[in-house]
């Protein structure tokens, strides 16, 4: 399969802040590619470079064979984008927003109406087409933006945190639509998320943290890279238990939320040995198939938490303040 | 072809929103009429009609200029709204030239402003101004040119601001001085030297002057209250400065980090 997105040593600096630090990856055509990482990891910056809103400091990026820096207009006509923040005109109706998009992307006049209506039907918004967008709920707005992204039949659809701030019902509704895009519309979906359950659906993932890609592969590959199932332990004295486990079993447990954890092949067979090594100190023990969350935990030593959105906002503020000064 | 479509759809969006917002339409027509009748009537008592025309008639071209100034700048700085509410991104990632976006936005301001100026123009019989059909047509054509010029200027201003909080700054430090230094309220030649220089740097001055050249008739034209520059000079400055503003605005739009 040919790569529809190719990124080579991409770096983006905002003054003293390095948002993206020499990343390289490829995305295969007609797949769902997920960019997984905490807020402030550099996901949005990468998207902004790929969709030609920002120039990279160094490195190169190609979409549909076109260079994002030198051939930006061709890149722009190959892609559709749903940004993290709404980019709808709230004073226009749903239909008008989509028709505007169709015209500005050069859809032929006779084609505008059928395409807009098709997209509205696909996203389940046809009966609200003449309502002003300001009367839409958050979930409907997001679906409308995805509908808009489909109008000009792009080769690649970028979704930046498409389900952020949506209630669970709207999220699953939107997901049902997104997973159909590669097969039914022949599109490649490039999405960022910090929801692990959404990352599970992707064909391929790149885990990004601090502007660097720290792991890449399919969700299964990433989980297999943990080297088996994960044992979680609560003990009376974690520090002592850690030392005992290292000595007896030769494993190096991590610690998170008062629990020790380590992955091992055939972990279930290790349970008696763990109990023997720690005897009375064990308060509880559980065994778990590795999740993407465990992968992330192992790679970065921390979890992606919703609270981190706070920290991300401050980074954004910092960037904004920096831009204002320059 | 894509770019023609883009310009068309950007203008249609503005027009649709303009006609939908009744309060904006009403207040944009009411402002010049209030100035014309309240300020004009009051000042008429102070200013002797030494030039052979009442003050209300003297400021009529200036009030048309004011209508164009306010609505063109308002229309252009709606780009700041679009920035704040994200819609500008939707336009910027579209496969169209930045200059087409600038021209689309400028034509939006031009259309909306000219409609308003044409409505205000229709009160001319009420204040005793006599205009031929040709003068009315010419006034509308000049309004189009001036509106385009000021809209482009507004876009240049809008590229410097990120949030709508800057609106009062623009209002107090750009729109109001531009209005008072345009010769709308008093002839430029009567201003003190320093202000006269500022006036001559103001693109609106030439717009108002072109309107004076069109609206005022022969004996008044050469009087002390008449136009300050020749009609040809006015047009030349308006057209050249429009071109300059288009280039500047496109350049500022193209700027990426």
PDB file of C-alpha atoms in Angstrom, chain A residues 71-318:
ATOM      1  CA  UNK A  71       2.731  22.944  -2.790  1.00  0.00           C
ATOM      2  CA  UNK A  72       0.266  24.055  -0.161  1.00  0.00           C
ATOM      3  CA  UNK A  73      -2.610  24.691  -2.531  1.00  0.00           C
ATOM      4  CA  UNK A  74      -2.538  21.145  -3.906  1.00  0.00           C
ATOM      5  CA  UNK A  75      -2.303  19.794  -0.372  1.00  0.00           C
ATOM      6  CA  UNK A  76      -5.291  21.905   0.649  1.00  0.00           C
ATOM      7  CA  UNK A  77      -7.404  20.556  -2.180  1.00  0.00           C
ATOM      8  CA  UNK A  78      -6.531  16.969  -1.165  1.00  0.00           C
ATOM      9  CA  UNK A  79      -7.614  17.259   2.443  1.00  0.00           C
ATOM     10  CA  UNK A  80     -10.565  17.897   4.697  1.00  0.00           C
ATOM     11  CA  UNK A  81     -10.137  19.048   8.274  1.00  0.00           C
ATOM     12  CA  UNK A  82     -12.188  19.030  11.421  1.00  0.00           C
ATOM     13  CA  UNK A  83     -10.397  21.237  13.900  1.00  0.00           C
ATOM     14  CA  UNK A  84     -10.461  20.834  17.646  1.00  0.00           C
ATOM     15  CA  UNK A  85     -12.385  24.092  18.057  1.00  0.00           C
ATOM     16  CA  UNK A  86     -15.494  24.752  16.037  1.00  0.00           C
ATOM     17  CA  UNK A  87     -14.945  26.576  12.746  1.00  0.00           C
ATOM     18  CA  UNK A  88     -18.615  26.866  11.767  1.00  0.00           C
ATOM     19  CA  UNK A  89     -20.386  30.141  11.099  1.00  0.00           C
ATOM     20  CA  UNK A  90     -23.038  30.092  13.801  1.00  0.00           C
ATOM     21  CA  UNK A  91     -25.108  32.767  12.094  1.00  0.00           C
ATOM     22  CA  UNK A  92     -25.621  30.636   9.003  1.00  0.00           C
ATOM     23  CA  UNK A  93     -27.764  27.518   8.687  1.00  0.00           C
ATOM     24  CA  UNK A  94     -26.318  24.008   8.476  1.00  0.00           C
ATOM     25  CA  UNK A  95     -27.048  23.955   4.750  1.00  0.00           C
ATOM     26  CA  UNK A  96     -25.446  27.369   4.184  1.00  0.00           C
ATOM     27  CA  UNK A  97     -22.272  26.374   6.035  1.00  0.00           C
ATOM     28  CA  UNK A  98     -21.881  23.306   3.835  1.00  0.00           C
ATOM     29  CA  UNK A  99     -22.780  25.123   0.625  1.00  0.00           C
ATOM     30  CA  UNK A 100     -20.159  27.777   1.438  1.00  0.00           C
ATOM     31  CA  UNK A 101     -17.629  24.996   1.790  1.00  0.00           C
ATOM     32  CA  UNK A 102     -18.654  23.369  -1.489  1.00  0.00           C
ATOM     33  CA  UNK A 103     -18.256  26.637  -3.415  1.00  0.00           C
ATOM     34  CA  UNK A 104     -14.931  27.585  -1.873  1.00  0.00           C
ATOM     35  CA  UNK A 105     -13.586  24.117  -2.733  1.00  0.00           C
ATOM     36  CA  UNK A 106     -14.669  24.544  -6.342  1.00  0.00           C
ATOM     37  CA  UNK A 107     -17.528  22.030  -6.425  1.00  0.00           C
ATOM     38  CA  UNK A 108     -19.575  22.626  -9.593  1.00  0.00           C
ATOM     39  CA  UNK A 109     -22.752  24.608  -9.055  1.00  0.00           C
ATOM     40  CA  UNK A 110     -25.092  21.805 -10.128  1.00  0.00           C
ATOM     41  CA  UNK A 111     -23.273  19.415  -7.763  1.00  0.00           C
ATOM     42  CA  UNK A 112     -23.518  21.606  -4.670  1.00  0.00           C
ATOM     43  CA  UNK A 113     -27.060  20.786  -3.582  1.00  0.00           C
ATOM     44  CA  UNK A 114     -26.883  16.978  -4.027  1.00  0.00           C
ATOM     45  CA  UNK A 115     -23.503  16.781  -2.295  1.00  0.00           C
ATOM     46  CA  UNK A 116     -24.533  18.961   0.637  1.00  0.00           C
ATOM     47  CA  UNK A 117     -27.716  16.968   1.113  1.00  0.00           C
ATOM     48  CA  UNK A 118     -25.875  13.665   0.847  1.00  0.00           C
ATOM     49  CA  UNK A 119     -23.377  14.731   3.512  1.00  0.00           C
ATOM     50  CA  UNK A 120     -26.164  15.972   5.791  1.00  0.00           C
ATOM     51  CA  UNK A 121     -28.023  12.666   5.394  1.00  0.00           C
ATOM     52  CA  UNK A 122     -24.864  10.656   6.064  1.00  0.00           C
ATOM     53  CA  UNK A 123     -24.305  12.467   9.342  1.00  0.00           C
ATOM     54  CA  UNK A 124     -27.989  12.332  10.283  1.00  0.00           C
ATOM     55  CA  UNK A 125     -28.588  16.077  10.134  1.00  0.00           C
ATOM     56  CA  UNK A 126     -30.809  16.384   7.074  1.00  0.00           C
ATOM     57  CA  UNK A 127     -33.961  17.325   8.969  1.00  0.00           C
ATOM     58  CA  UNK A 128     -32.094  20.202  10.667  1.00  0.00           C
ATOM     59  CA  UNK A 129     -30.552  21.600   7.498  1.00  0.00           C
ATOM     60  CA  UNK A 130     -32.322  24.964   7.644  1.00  0.00           C
ATOM     61  CA  UNK A 131     -31.664  25.650  11.313  1.00  0.00           C
ATOM     62  CA  UNK A 132     -29.071  28.210  12.345  1.00  0.00           C
ATOM     63  CA  UNK A 133     -25.950  26.506  13.671  1.00  0.00           C
ATOM     64  CA  UNK A 134     -26.113  28.524  16.899  1.00  0.00           C
ATOM     65  CA  UNK A 135     -29.146  26.415  17.860  1.00  0.00           C
ATOM     66  CA  UNK A 136     -27.167  23.142  17.495  1.00  0.00           C
ATOM     67  CA  UNK A 137     -25.847  21.044  20.390  1.00  0.00           C
ATOM     68  CA  UNK A 138     -22.125  20.323  20.688  1.00  0.00           C
ATOM     69  CA  UNK A 139     -22.539  16.842  19.222  1.00  0.00           C
ATOM     70  CA  UNK A 140     -24.540  18.101  16.254  1.00  0.00           C
ATOM     71  CA  UNK A 141     -21.999  20.822  15.527  1.00  0.00           C
ATOM     72  CA  UNK A 142     -19.198  18.283  15.491  1.00  0.00           C
ATOM     73  CA  UNK A 143     -21.152  16.000  13.160  1.00  0.00           C
ATOM     74  CA  UNK A 144     -21.866  18.966  10.921  1.00  0.00           C
ATOM     75  CA  UNK A 145     -18.151  19.705  10.752  1.00  0.00           C
ATOM     76  CA  UNK A 146     -17.397  16.131   9.759  1.00  0.00           C
ATOM     77  CA  UNK A 147     -20.155  16.360   7.119  1.00  0.00           C
ATOM     78  CA  UNK A 148     -18.533  19.545   5.845  1.00  0.00           C
ATOM     79  CA  UNK A 149     -15.151  17.837   5.662  1.00  0.00           C
ATOM     80  CA  UNK A 150     -16.622  15.208   3.326  1.00  0.00           C
ATOM     81  CA  UNK A 151     -18.273  17.579   0.808  1.00  0.00           C
ATOM     82  CA  UNK A 152     -15.299  17.981  -1.521  1.00  0.00           C
ATOM     83  CA  UNK A 153     -14.394  14.266  -1.258  1.00  0.00           C
ATOM     84  CA  UNK A 154     -10.893  14.717   0.129  1.00  0.00           C
ATOM     85  CA  UNK A 155      -8.290  11.953   0.008  1.00  0.00           C
ATOM     86  CA  UNK A 156      -7.401  12.526   3.643  1.00  0.00           C
ATOM     87  CA  UNK A 157      -9.691  13.668   6.431  1.00  0.00           C
ATOM     88  CA  UNK A 158      -7.956  15.181   9.467  1.00  0.00           C
ATOM     89  CA  UNK A 159      -9.832  14.975  12.739  1.00  0.00           C
ATOM     90  CA  UNK A 160      -8.274  16.823  15.656  1.00  0.00           C
ATOM     91  CA  UNK A 161      -9.779  15.397  18.859  1.00  0.00           C
ATOM     92  CA  UNK A 162     -13.114  14.867  17.107  1.00  0.00           C
ATOM     93  CA  UNK A 163     -14.968  13.748  20.212  1.00  0.00           C
ATOM     94  CA  UNK A 164     -13.515  16.165  22.756  1.00  0.00           C
ATOM     95  CA  UNK A 165     -16.229  17.565  24.990  1.00  0.00           C
ATOM     96  CA  UNK A 166     -18.977  15.327  23.605  1.00  0.00           C
ATOM     97  CA  UNK A 167     -21.259  13.213  25.745  1.00  0.00           C
ATOM     98  CA  UNK A 168     -20.792   9.401  25.456  1.00  0.00           C
ATOM     99  CA  UNK A 169     -23.825   8.992  23.205  1.00  0.00           C
ATOM    100  CA  UNK A 170     -22.686  11.626  20.705  1.00  0.00           C
ATOM    101  CA  UNK A 171     -19.202  10.152  20.809  1.00  0.00           C
ATOM    102  CA  UNK A 172     -20.296   6.663  19.836  1.00  0.00           C
ATOM    103  CA  UNK A 173     -22.658   8.086  17.214  1.00  0.00           C
ATOM    104  CA  UNK A 174     -19.808  10.041  15.623  1.00  0.00           C
ATOM    105  CA  UNK A 175     -17.534   7.018  15.773  1.00  0.00           C
ATOM    106  CA  UNK A 176     -19.987   4.857  13.884  1.00  0.00           C
ATOM    107  CA  UNK A 177     -19.714   7.381  11.046  1.00  0.00           C
ATOM    108  CA  UNK A 178     -15.934   7.751  11.160  1.00  0.00           C
ATOM    109  CA  UNK A 179     -15.146   4.024  10.924  1.00  0.00           C
ATOM    110  CA  UNK A 180     -17.157   3.796   7.691  1.00  0.00           C
ATOM    111  CA  UNK A 181     -15.061   6.418   5.886  1.00  0.00           C
ATOM    112  CA  UNK A 182     -12.102   4.312   4.670  1.00  0.00           C
ATOM    113  CA  UNK A 183     -14.254   1.546   3.182  1.00  0.00           C
ATOM    114  CA  UNK A 184     -17.284   3.445   1.953  1.00  0.00           C
ATOM    115  CA  UNK A 185     -15.618   6.675   0.833  1.00  0.00           C
ATOM    116  CA  UNK A 186     -12.084   5.478   0.175  1.00  0.00           C
ATOM    117  CA  UNK A 187     -10.726   8.094   2.553  1.00  0.00           C
ATOM    118  CA  UNK A 188      -7.737   8.009   4.826  1.00  0.00           C
ATOM    119  CA  UNK A 189      -8.525   9.288   8.302  1.00  0.00           C
ATOM    120  CA  UNK A 190      -5.799  10.980  10.326  1.00  0.00           C
ATOM    121  CA  UNK A 191      -6.968  11.640  13.831  1.00  0.00           C
ATOM    122  CA  UNK A 192      -5.592  12.755  17.144  1.00  0.00           C
ATOM    123  CA  UNK A 193      -7.026  11.610  20.407  1.00  0.00           C
ATOM    124  CA  UNK A 194      -6.216  11.090  24.003  1.00  0.00           C
ATOM    125  CA  UNK A 195      -9.017   8.592  24.522  1.00  0.00           C
ATOM    126  CA  UNK A 196      -7.592   5.081  24.637  1.00  0.00           C
ATOM    127  CA  UNK A 197     -10.823   3.414  23.565  1.00  0.00           C
ATOM    128  CA  UNK A 198     -10.794   5.513  20.389  1.00  0.00           C
ATOM    129  CA  UNK A 199      -7.195   4.633  19.697  1.00  0.00           C
ATOM    130  CA  UNK A 200      -8.174   0.940  19.806  1.00  0.00           C
ATOM    131  CA  UNK A 201     -10.238   1.409  16.640  1.00  0.00           C
ATOM    132  CA  UNK A 202      -7.313   2.765  14.606  1.00  0.00           C
ATOM    133  CA  UNK A 203      -5.474   0.589  12.090  1.00  0.00           C
ATOM    134  CA  UNK A 204      -2.172   2.162  13.083  1.00  0.00           C
ATOM    135  CA  UNK A 205      -1.056   4.390  15.917  1.00  0.00           C
ATOM    136  CA  UNK A 206       1.805   6.662  16.722  1.00  0.00           C
ATOM    137  CA  UNK A 207       2.279   7.494  20.379  1.00  0.00           C
ATOM    138  CA  UNK A 208       3.613  11.016  20.796  1.00  0.00           C
ATOM    139  CA  UNK A 209       4.893  12.665  23.932  1.00  0.00           C
ATOM    140  CA  UNK A 210       6.909  15.830  24.377  1.00  0.00           C
ATOM    141  CA  UNK A 211       7.010  16.358  20.610  1.00  0.00           C
ATOM    142  CA  UNK A 212       8.588  12.942  19.917  1.00  0.00           C
ATOM    143  CA  UNK A 213       7.113   9.703  18.619  1.00  0.00           C
ATOM    144  CA  UNK A 214       7.920   7.135  21.276  1.00  0.00           C
ATOM    145  CA  UNK A 215       6.161   4.118  19.738  1.00  0.00           C
ATOM    146  CA  UNK A 216       4.302   3.197  16.574  1.00  0.00           C
ATOM    147  CA  UNK A 217       2.359   0.223  15.275  1.00  0.00           C
ATOM    148  CA  UNK A 218      -1.111  -1.282  15.309  1.00  0.00           C
ATOM    149  CA  UNK A 219      -2.892  -1.341  18.676  1.00  0.00           C
ATOM    150  CA  UNK A 220      -2.218  -5.104  18.911  1.00  0.00           C
ATOM    151  CA  UNK A 221       1.465  -4.706  18.121  1.00  0.00           C
ATOM    152  CA  UNK A 222       1.797  -2.031  20.755  1.00  0.00           C
ATOM    153  CA  UNK A 223       0.079  -4.185  23.333  1.00  0.00           C
ATOM    154  CA  UNK A 224       2.207  -7.201  22.412  1.00  0.00           C
ATOM    155  CA  UNK A 225       5.287  -5.037  22.895  1.00  0.00           C
ATOM    156  CA  UNK A 226       4.419  -5.025  26.595  1.00  0.00           C
ATOM    157  CA  UNK A 227       5.681  -8.619  26.625  1.00  0.00           C
ATOM    158  CA  UNK A 228       2.671 -10.379  28.103  1.00  0.00           C
ATOM    159  CA  UNK A 229      -0.079  -9.659  30.589  1.00  0.00           C
ATOM    160  CA  UNK A 230       0.245  -7.162  33.402  1.00  0.00           C
ATOM    161  CA  UNK A 231       0.214  -8.000  37.101  1.00  0.00           C
ATOM    162  CA  UNK A 232      -1.030  -5.272  39.447  1.00  0.00           C
ATOM    163  CA  UNK A 233      -0.230  -5.518  43.142  1.00  0.00           C
ATOM    164  CA  UNK A 234      -1.220  -3.676  46.289  1.00  0.00           C
ATOM    165  CA  UNK A 235       1.142  -4.271  49.191  1.00  0.00           C
ATOM    166  CA  UNK A 236       1.695  -3.047  52.736  1.00  0.00           C
ATOM    167  CA  UNK A 237       5.076  -1.598  51.731  1.00  0.00           C
ATOM    168  CA  UNK A 238       5.574  -0.931  48.039  1.00  0.00           C
ATOM    169  CA  UNK A 239       9.243   0.015  48.277  1.00  0.00           C
ATOM    170  CA  UNK A 240      10.171  -3.179  50.090  1.00  0.00           C
ATOM    171  CA  UNK A 241       7.963  -5.304  47.825  1.00  0.00           C
ATOM    172  CA  UNK A 242       9.658  -3.794  44.785  1.00  0.00           C
ATOM    173  CA  UNK A 243      13.079  -4.823  46.048  1.00  0.00           C
ATOM    174  CA  UNK A 244      11.890  -8.335  46.878  1.00  0.00           C
ATOM    175  CA  UNK A 245      10.332  -8.797  43.440  1.00  0.00           C
ATOM    176  CA  UNK A 246      13.470  -7.575  41.723  1.00  0.00           C
ATOM    177  CA  UNK A 247      15.559 -10.035  43.715  1.00  0.00           C
ATOM    178  CA  UNK A 248      13.257 -13.040  43.448  1.00  0.00           C
ATOM    179  CA  UNK A 249      11.867 -12.699  39.896  1.00  0.00           C
ATOM    180  CA  UNK A 250      14.219 -10.311  38.139  1.00  0.00           C
ATOM    181  CA  UNK A 251      11.418  -7.920  37.157  1.00  0.00           C
ATOM    182  CA  UNK A 252      11.403  -4.121  37.524  1.00  0.00           C
ATOM    183  CA  UNK A 253       7.892  -3.093  38.638  1.00  0.00           C
ATOM    184  CA  UNK A 254       6.552   0.365  37.966  1.00  0.00           C
ATOM    185  CA  UNK A 255       4.330   2.210  40.398  1.00  0.00           C
ATOM    186  CA  UNK A 256       1.154   4.075  39.645  1.00  0.00           C
ATOM    187  CA  UNK A 257      -1.673   5.144  41.944  1.00  0.00           C
ATOM    188  CA  UNK A 258      -0.352   3.111  44.903  1.00  0.00           C
ATOM    189  CA  UNK A 259      -0.144  -0.049  42.824  1.00  0.00           C
ATOM    190  CA  UNK A 260       2.932  -1.898  41.637  1.00  0.00           C
ATOM    191  CA  UNK A 261       2.706  -3.302  38.137  1.00  0.00           C
ATOM    192  CA  UNK A 262       4.833  -5.274  35.725  1.00  0.00           C
ATOM    193  CA  UNK A 263       4.264  -7.177  32.519  1.00  0.00           C
ATOM    194  CA  UNK A 264       5.463 -10.714  31.972  1.00  0.00           C
ATOM    195  CA  UNK A 265       4.911 -13.506  29.461  1.00  0.00           C
ATOM    196  CA  UNK A 266       2.547 -16.132  30.918  1.00  0.00           C
ATOM    197  CA  UNK A 267       1.971 -13.844  33.877  1.00  0.00           C
ATOM    198  CA  UNK A 268      -0.668 -16.122  35.398  1.00  0.00           C
ATOM    199  CA  UNK A 269       2.010 -18.751  36.060  1.00  0.00           C
ATOM    200  CA  UNK A 270       4.057 -16.177  37.971  1.00  0.00           C
ATOM    201  CA  UNK A 271       1.349 -15.520  40.541  1.00  0.00           C
ATOM    202  CA  UNK A 272       2.410 -18.259  43.039  1.00  0.00           C
ATOM    203  CA  UNK A 273       6.019 -17.064  42.888  1.00  0.00           C
ATOM    204  CA  UNK A 274       4.930 -13.483  43.533  1.00  0.00           C
ATOM    205  CA  UNK A 275       2.900 -14.530  46.572  1.00  0.00           C
ATOM    206  CA  UNK A 276       5.819 -16.628  47.862  1.00  0.00           C
ATOM    207  CA  UNK A 277       8.270 -13.753  47.473  1.00  0.00           C
ATOM    208  CA  UNK A 278       6.088 -11.227  49.280  1.00  0.00           C
ATOM    209  CA  UNK A 279       4.095 -13.556  51.573  1.00  0.00           C
ATOM    210  CA  UNK A 280       1.979 -11.448  53.985  1.00  0.00           C
ATOM    211  CA  UNK A 281       2.750  -8.120  52.379  1.00  0.00           C
ATOM    212  CA  UNK A 282       0.298  -8.723  49.481  1.00  0.00           C
ATOM    213  CA  UNK A 283      -3.011  -6.913  49.996  1.00  0.00           C
ATOM    214  CA  UNK A 284      -4.461  -7.594  46.562  1.00  0.00           C
ATOM    215  CA  UNK A 285      -3.371  -8.882  43.195  1.00  0.00           C
ATOM    216  CA  UNK A 286      -4.986  -8.640  39.795  1.00  0.00           C
ATOM    217  CA  UNK A 287      -4.036  -9.767  36.337  1.00  0.00           C
ATOM    218  CA  UNK A 288      -4.901  -7.800  33.252  1.00  0.00           C
ATOM    219  CA  UNK A 289      -4.500  -8.031  29.487  1.00  0.00           C
ATOM    220  CA  UNK A 290      -2.393  -5.040  28.529  1.00  0.00           C
ATOM    221  CA  UNK A 291      -4.375  -1.995  27.347  1.00  0.00           C
ATOM    222  CA  UNK A 292      -3.088   0.930  25.367  1.00  0.00           C
ATOM    223  CA  UNK A 293      -3.190   2.813  28.611  1.00  0.00           C
ATOM    224  CA  UNK A 294      -0.633   0.345  30.056  1.00  0.00           C
ATOM    225  CA  UNK A 295       1.487   0.823  26.950  1.00  0.00           C
ATOM    226  CA  UNK A 296       1.415   4.549  27.444  1.00  0.00           C
ATOM    227  CA  UNK A 297       2.096   4.146  31.148  1.00  0.00           C
ATOM    228  CA  UNK A 298       5.103   1.957  30.460  1.00  0.00           C
ATOM    229  CA  UNK A 299       6.485   4.280  27.776  1.00  0.00           C
ATOM    230  CA  UNK A 300       6.067   7.554  29.617  1.00  0.00           C
ATOM    231  CA  UNK A 301       5.688   6.573  33.236  1.00  0.00           C
ATOM    232  CA  UNK A 302       2.312   8.325  33.469  1.00  0.00           C
ATOM    233  CA  UNK A 303      -1.256   8.047  32.307  1.00  0.00           C
ATOM    234  CA  UNK A 304      -3.125  10.280  29.918  1.00  0.00           C
ATOM    235  CA  UNK A 305      -5.618  11.934  32.154  1.00  0.00           C
ATOM    236  CA  UNK A 306      -8.450  14.246  31.284  1.00  0.00           C
ATOM    237  CA  UNK A 307      -7.135  16.685  33.897  1.00  0.00           C
ATOM    238  CA  UNK A 308      -4.115  17.230  31.710  1.00  0.00           C
ATOM    239  CA  UNK A 309      -6.296  19.374  29.513  1.00  0.00           C
ATOM    240  CA  UNK A 310      -5.635  22.058  32.122  1.00  0.00           C
ATOM    241  CA  UNK A 311      -1.913  21.876  31.563  1.00  0.00           C
ATOM    242  CA  UNK A 312      -2.405  21.916  27.819  1.00  0.00           C
ATOM    243  CA  UNK A 313      -4.373  25.115  28.060  1.00  0.00           C
ATOM    244  CA  UNK A 314      -1.523  26.800  29.822  1.00  0.00           C
ATOM    245  CA  UNK A 315       0.869  25.709  27.083  1.00  0.00           C
ATOM    246  CA  UNK A 316      -1.521  27.103  24.507  1.00  0.00           C
ATOM    247  CA  UNK A 317      -1.742  30.333  26.485  1.00  0.00           C
ATOM    248  CA  UNK A 318       2.026  30.498  26.580  1.00  0.00           C
TER     249      UNK A 318
END
